[in-house]
XYZ file of C-alpha atoms in Angstrom:
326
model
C 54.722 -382.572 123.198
C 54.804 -384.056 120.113
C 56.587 -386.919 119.090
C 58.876 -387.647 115.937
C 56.303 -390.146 114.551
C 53.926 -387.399 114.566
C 56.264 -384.463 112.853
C 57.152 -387.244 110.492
C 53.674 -387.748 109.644
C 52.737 -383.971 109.655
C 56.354 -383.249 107.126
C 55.179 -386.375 104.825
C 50.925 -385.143 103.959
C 51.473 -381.489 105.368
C 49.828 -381.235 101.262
C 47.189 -382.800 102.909
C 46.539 -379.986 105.640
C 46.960 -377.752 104.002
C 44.205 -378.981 101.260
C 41.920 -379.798 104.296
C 42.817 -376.077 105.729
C 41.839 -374.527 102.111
C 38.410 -376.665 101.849
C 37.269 -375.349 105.794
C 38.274 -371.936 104.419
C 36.462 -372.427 101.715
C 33.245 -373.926 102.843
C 33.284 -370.619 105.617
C 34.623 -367.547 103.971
C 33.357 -367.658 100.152
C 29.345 -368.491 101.753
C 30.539 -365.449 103.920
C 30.875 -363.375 101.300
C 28.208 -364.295 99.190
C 25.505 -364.209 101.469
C 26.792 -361.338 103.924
C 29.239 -359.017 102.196
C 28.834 -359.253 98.408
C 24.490 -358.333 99.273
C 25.450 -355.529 102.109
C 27.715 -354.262 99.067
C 25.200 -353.904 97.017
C 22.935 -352.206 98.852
C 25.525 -349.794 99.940
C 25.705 -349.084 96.366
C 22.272 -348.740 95.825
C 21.745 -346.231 98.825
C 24.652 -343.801 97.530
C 22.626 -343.962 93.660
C 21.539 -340.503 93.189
C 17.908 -339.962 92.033
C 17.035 -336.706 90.415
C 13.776 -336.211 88.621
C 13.538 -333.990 85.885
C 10.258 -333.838 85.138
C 6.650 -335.399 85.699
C 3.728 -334.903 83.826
C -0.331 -335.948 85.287
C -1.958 -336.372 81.946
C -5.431 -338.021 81.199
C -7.580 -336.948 84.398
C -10.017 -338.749 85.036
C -12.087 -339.753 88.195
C -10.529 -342.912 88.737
C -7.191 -343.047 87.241
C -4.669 -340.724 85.253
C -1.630 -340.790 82.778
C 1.778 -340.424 85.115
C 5.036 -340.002 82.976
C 7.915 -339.568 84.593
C 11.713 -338.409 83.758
C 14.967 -338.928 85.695
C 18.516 -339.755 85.639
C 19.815 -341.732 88.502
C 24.196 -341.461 89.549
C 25.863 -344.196 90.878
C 28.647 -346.286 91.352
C 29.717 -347.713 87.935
C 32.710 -349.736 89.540
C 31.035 -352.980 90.219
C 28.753 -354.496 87.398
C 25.099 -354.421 88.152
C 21.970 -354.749 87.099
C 18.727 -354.023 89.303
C 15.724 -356.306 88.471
C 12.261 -354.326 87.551
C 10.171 -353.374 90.660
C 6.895 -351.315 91.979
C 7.772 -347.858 93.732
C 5.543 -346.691 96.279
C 5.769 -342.723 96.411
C 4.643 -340.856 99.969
C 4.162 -337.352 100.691
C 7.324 -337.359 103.049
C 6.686 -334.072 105.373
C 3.852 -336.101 107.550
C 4.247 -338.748 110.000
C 4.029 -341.611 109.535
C 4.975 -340.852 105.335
C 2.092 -341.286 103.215
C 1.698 -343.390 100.271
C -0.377 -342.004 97.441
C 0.818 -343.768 94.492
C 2.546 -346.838 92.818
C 4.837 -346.340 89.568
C 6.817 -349.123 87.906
C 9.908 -348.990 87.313
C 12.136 -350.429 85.264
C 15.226 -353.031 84.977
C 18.208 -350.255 85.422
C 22.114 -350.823 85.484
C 25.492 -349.522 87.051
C 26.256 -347.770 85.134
C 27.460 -343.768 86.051
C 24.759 -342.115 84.222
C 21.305 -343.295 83.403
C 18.184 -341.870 81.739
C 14.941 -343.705 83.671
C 11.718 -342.654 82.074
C 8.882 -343.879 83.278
C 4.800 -343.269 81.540
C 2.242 -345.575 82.756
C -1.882 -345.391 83.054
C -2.138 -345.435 87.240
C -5.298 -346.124 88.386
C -6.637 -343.550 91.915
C -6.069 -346.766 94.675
C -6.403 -343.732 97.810
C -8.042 -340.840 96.686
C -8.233 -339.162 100.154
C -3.803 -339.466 100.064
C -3.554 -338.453 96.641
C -6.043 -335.347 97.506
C -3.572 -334.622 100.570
C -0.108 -334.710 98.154
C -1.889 -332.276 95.793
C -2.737 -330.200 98.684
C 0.603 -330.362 100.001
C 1.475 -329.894 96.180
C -0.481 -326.714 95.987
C 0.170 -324.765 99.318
C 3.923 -325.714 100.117
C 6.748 -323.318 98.443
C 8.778 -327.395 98.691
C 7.847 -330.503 99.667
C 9.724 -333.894 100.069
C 8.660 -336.964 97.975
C 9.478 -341.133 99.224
C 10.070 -343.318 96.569
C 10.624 -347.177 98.253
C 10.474 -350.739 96.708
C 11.809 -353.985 96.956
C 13.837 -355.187 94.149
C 16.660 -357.735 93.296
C 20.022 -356.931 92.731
C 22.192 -359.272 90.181
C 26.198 -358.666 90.461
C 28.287 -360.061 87.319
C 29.864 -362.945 87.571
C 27.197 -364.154 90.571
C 24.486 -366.276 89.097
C 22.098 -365.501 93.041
C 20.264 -362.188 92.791
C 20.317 -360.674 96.137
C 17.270 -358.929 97.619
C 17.482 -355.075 98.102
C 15.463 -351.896 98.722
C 15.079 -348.932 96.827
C 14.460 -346.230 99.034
C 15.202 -342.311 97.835
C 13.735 -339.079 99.548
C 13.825 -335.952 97.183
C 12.869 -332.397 97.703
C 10.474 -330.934 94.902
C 9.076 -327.565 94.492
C 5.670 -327.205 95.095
C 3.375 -324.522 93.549
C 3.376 -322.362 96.795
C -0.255 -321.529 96.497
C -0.121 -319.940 92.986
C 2.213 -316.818 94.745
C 2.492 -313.901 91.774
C -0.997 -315.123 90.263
C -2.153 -312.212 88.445
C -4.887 -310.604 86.353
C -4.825 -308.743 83.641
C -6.991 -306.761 81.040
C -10.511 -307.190 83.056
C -13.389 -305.983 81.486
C -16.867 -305.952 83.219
C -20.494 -305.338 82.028
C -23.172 -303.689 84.592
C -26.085 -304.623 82.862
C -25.424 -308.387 82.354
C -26.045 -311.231 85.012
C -24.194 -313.650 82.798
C -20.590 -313.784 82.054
C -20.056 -310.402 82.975
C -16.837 -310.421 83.804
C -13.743 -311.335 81.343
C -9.866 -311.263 81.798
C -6.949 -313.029 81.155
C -5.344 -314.981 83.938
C -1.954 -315.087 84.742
C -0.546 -318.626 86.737
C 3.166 -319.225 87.479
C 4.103 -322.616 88.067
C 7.335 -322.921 89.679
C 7.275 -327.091 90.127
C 8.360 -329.477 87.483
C 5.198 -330.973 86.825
C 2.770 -330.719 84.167
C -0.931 -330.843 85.377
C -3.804 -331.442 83.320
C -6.637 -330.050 85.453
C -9.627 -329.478 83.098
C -12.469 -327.123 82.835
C -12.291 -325.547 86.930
C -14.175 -323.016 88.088
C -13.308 -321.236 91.526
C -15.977 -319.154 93.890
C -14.891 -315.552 94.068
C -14.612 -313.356 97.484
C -14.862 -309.944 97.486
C -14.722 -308.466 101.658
C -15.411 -311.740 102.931
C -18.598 -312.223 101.029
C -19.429 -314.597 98.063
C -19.617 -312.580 94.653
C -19.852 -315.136 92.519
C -17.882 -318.094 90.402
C -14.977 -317.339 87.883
C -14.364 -319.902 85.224
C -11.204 -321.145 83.643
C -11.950 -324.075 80.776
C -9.061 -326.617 79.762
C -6.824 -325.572 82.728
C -3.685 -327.358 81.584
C -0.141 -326.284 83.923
C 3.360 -326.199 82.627
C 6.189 -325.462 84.395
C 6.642 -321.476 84.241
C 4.296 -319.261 83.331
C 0.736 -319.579 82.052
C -1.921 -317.548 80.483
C -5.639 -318.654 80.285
C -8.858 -316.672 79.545
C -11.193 -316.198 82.584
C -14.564 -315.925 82.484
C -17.383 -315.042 85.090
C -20.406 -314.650 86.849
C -20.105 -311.589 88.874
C -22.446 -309.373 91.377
C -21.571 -305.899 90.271
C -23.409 -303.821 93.277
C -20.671 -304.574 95.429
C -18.077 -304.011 93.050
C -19.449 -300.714 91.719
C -19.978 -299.653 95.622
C -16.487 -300.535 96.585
C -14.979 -298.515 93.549
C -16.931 -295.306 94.680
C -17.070 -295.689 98.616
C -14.658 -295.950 101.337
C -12.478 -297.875 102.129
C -11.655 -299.617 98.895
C -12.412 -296.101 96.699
C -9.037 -295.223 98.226
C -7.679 -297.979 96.235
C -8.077 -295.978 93.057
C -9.675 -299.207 91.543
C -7.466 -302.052 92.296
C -9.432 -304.230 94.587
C -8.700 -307.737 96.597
C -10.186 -311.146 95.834
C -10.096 -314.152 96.800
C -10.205 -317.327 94.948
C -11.190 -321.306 96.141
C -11.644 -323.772 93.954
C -15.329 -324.942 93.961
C -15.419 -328.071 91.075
C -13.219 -329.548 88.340
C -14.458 -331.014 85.385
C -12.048 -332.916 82.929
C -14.103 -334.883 79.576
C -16.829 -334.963 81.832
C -15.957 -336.569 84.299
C -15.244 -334.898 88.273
C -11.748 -334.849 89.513
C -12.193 -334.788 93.206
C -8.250 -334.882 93.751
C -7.723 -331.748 92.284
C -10.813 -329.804 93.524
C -10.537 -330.824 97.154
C -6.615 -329.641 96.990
C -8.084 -326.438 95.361
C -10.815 -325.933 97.880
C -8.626 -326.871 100.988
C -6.717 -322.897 100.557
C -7.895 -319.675 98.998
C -5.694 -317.308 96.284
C -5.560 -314.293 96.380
C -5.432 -311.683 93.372
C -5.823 -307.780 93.595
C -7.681 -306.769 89.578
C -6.966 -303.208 88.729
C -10.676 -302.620 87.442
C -10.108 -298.955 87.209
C -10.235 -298.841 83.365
C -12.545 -301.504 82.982
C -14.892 -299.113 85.064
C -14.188 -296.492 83.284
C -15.571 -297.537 80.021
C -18.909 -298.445 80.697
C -19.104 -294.716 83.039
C -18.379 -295.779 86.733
C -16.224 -293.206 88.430
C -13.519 -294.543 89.879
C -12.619 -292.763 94.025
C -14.253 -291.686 97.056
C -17.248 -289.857 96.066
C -16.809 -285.995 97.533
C -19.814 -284.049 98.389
C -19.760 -280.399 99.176
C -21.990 -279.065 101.897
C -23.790 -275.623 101.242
C-alpha cells in the first residue's frame, strides 16, 4: 500500500512520469512504425498498383540481342506520397512451373501518383536463348498466355528520409498469336514449267497480340498430304498488331499439285487444297534468329489456297477426271 510520502512524491514530479512514460513510448512505438508498419504499408500499396501494358514492340533482331520497347500505365494508390527507386524486372513465361525467366527490362524511378505513363525502350542483349525460344513458342501457339514481371526495388515515403526495401511483383494475361488462326492466302498464281519461284501469292497474317515483331526474311517448308513440297518464302516479315499482308514467294513441286487437282480425293475439292506450313530458318541483316525459328518450327500452320483459277490459266483442269467406258 502506498504511503503518503510516496503519493506526495508521485503528485509533486507526476510531469516527470509522465515525460519518462512519453520517452518509453517513444523509443517503442515510432521504431514500430517505421520499421514494421510504415514498410508493410508500402508494399501493400505497391501490390494493389495496377500494371497494364499497352503495347511492346521486338525491334532490331539480331542473333544475340534485340531492341525491346515497352508501353504501360500503372494505377495506384495516390493517397500516400511515394516514389519507387529505379530497378531491373525479370519477366517469366508464367503458365510453367517453376515460372520461367526469359528476360530483364529496366525500369524506371515511378511515383504515387493515380495515373502513370511507364515507357520503357532499351537494347537487351539474348542472356537464355533456349527460355526466350520457349516464351515465343508459348507466344506463337497459345490463344493467351500469362507474363511475371518481379524486382526488388526501394520504396521512399515523404516526409521519411529511410527508403524501405520492396518487391515488384505483377502477373498479367496477354494475348498470344494462337498459332496464326485465320492465316490466309490469296491471289496464288503457279507456273508448271518453272522449278524456281514458281509459286506467288499474297499472304494474309492476323496478329491478335499487342506486340510488334520484327522477324526478318523467313522462309517456312511447305506440306502438301504429309509429304514435303517444297519451301515458301516471306522477306522482311515485320508483325503489327491486326492484320498483315506480305508477298509470298516459292519453290514448289507441281506433280503433286497438278495430280491432286485432277484425282481423287482432293479433285473433289474443286481446287482448294490443304497445306501445311513450319518454319524452317529466319534471317534478319544477315544474321540467324534462332528464337524465332525454333518457336516457328516447334508447330505447323495450316492454310487451304484456292488454286482453282491459278490452274486454270496455264490449262490444268480443275475435278475428278471422268472417263467413259465403251
Amino acid at each position: 500500500m502506498a504511503t503518503p510520502a510516496k503519493k506526495n512524491h508521485f503528485k509533486r514530479f507526476w510531469w516527470a512520469y509522465l515525460l519518462a512514460f512519453l520517452v518509453v513510448a517513444t523509443v517503442v512505438i515510432v521504431p514500430s512504425v517505421l520499421l514494421v508498419a510504415v514498410p508493410r504499408s508500402a508494399q501493400q500499396r505497391l501490390n494493389a498498383a495496377k500494371l497494364a501494358i499497352d503495347g511492346i514492340a521486338i525491334t532490331n533482331t539480331q542473333t544475340d540481342s534485340l531492341a525491346i520497347a515497352i508501353n504501360s500505365t500503372i494505377r495506384a494508390d495516390d493517397s500516400v506520397h511515394a516514389t519507387v527507386d529505379p530497378f531491373q524486372g525479370t519477366l517469366y513465361l508464367a503458365d510453367v512451373d517453376p515460372p520461367l525467366a526469359f528476360a530483364q527490362i529496366d525500369f524506371p524511378q515511378t511515383s504515387s501518383s493515380s495515373l502513370q505513363t511507364v515507357n520503357i525502350s532499351q537494347e537487351m542483349q539474348v542472356l537464355d536463348i533456349g527460355a526466350l525460344t520457349a516464351f515465343n513458342t508459348a507466344l506463337l501457339s497459345n490463344e493467351t498466355l500469362s507474363v511475371q514481371v518481379k524486382g526488388d526495388t526501394h520504396i521512399h515515403v515523404r516526409g521519411i528520409s529511410r527508403a524501405y526495401s520492396a518487391t515488384f511483383d505483377k502477373t498479367m494475361t496477354l494475348n498470344g498469336l494462337n498459332n496464326f488462326e485465320g492465316l490466309s492466302i490469296s491471289d496464288p498464281s503457279i507456273s508448271a514449267l518453272s522449278t524456281n519461284n514458281n509459286f506467288n501469292a499474297t499472304a494474309h497474317i492476323p496478329n491478335r497480340s499487342i506486340l510488334t515483331l520484327e522477324i526478318g526474311n523467313t522462309t517456312f517448308t511447305t506440306y502438301f498430304n504429309g509429304s514435303e513440297i517444297g519451301q515458301a518464302t516471306i522477306n522482311n516479315l515485320v508483325l503489327y498488331p491486326g492484320s498483315n499482308t506480305f508477298p509470298i514467294t516459292g519453290n514448289i513441286q507441281q506433280l503433286p499439285i497438278i495430280n491432286a487437282l485432277t484425282q481423287e480425293p482432293f479433285c473433289k475439292l474443286n481446287g482448294t487444297l490443304p497445306f501445311e506450313l513450319s518454319g524452317n530458318n529466319i534471317v534478319n541483316d544477315g544474321q540467324v534468329i534462332a528464337y524465332f525459328r525454333d518457336a516457328l518450327t516447334a508447330t505447323n500452320q495450316s492454310v487451304t489456297i484456292d488454286l482453282s483459277e491459278a490452274a486454270r490459266r496455264i490449262g490444268i483442269p480443275v475435278g475428278c477426271n471422268t472417263t467413259s467406258s465403251g
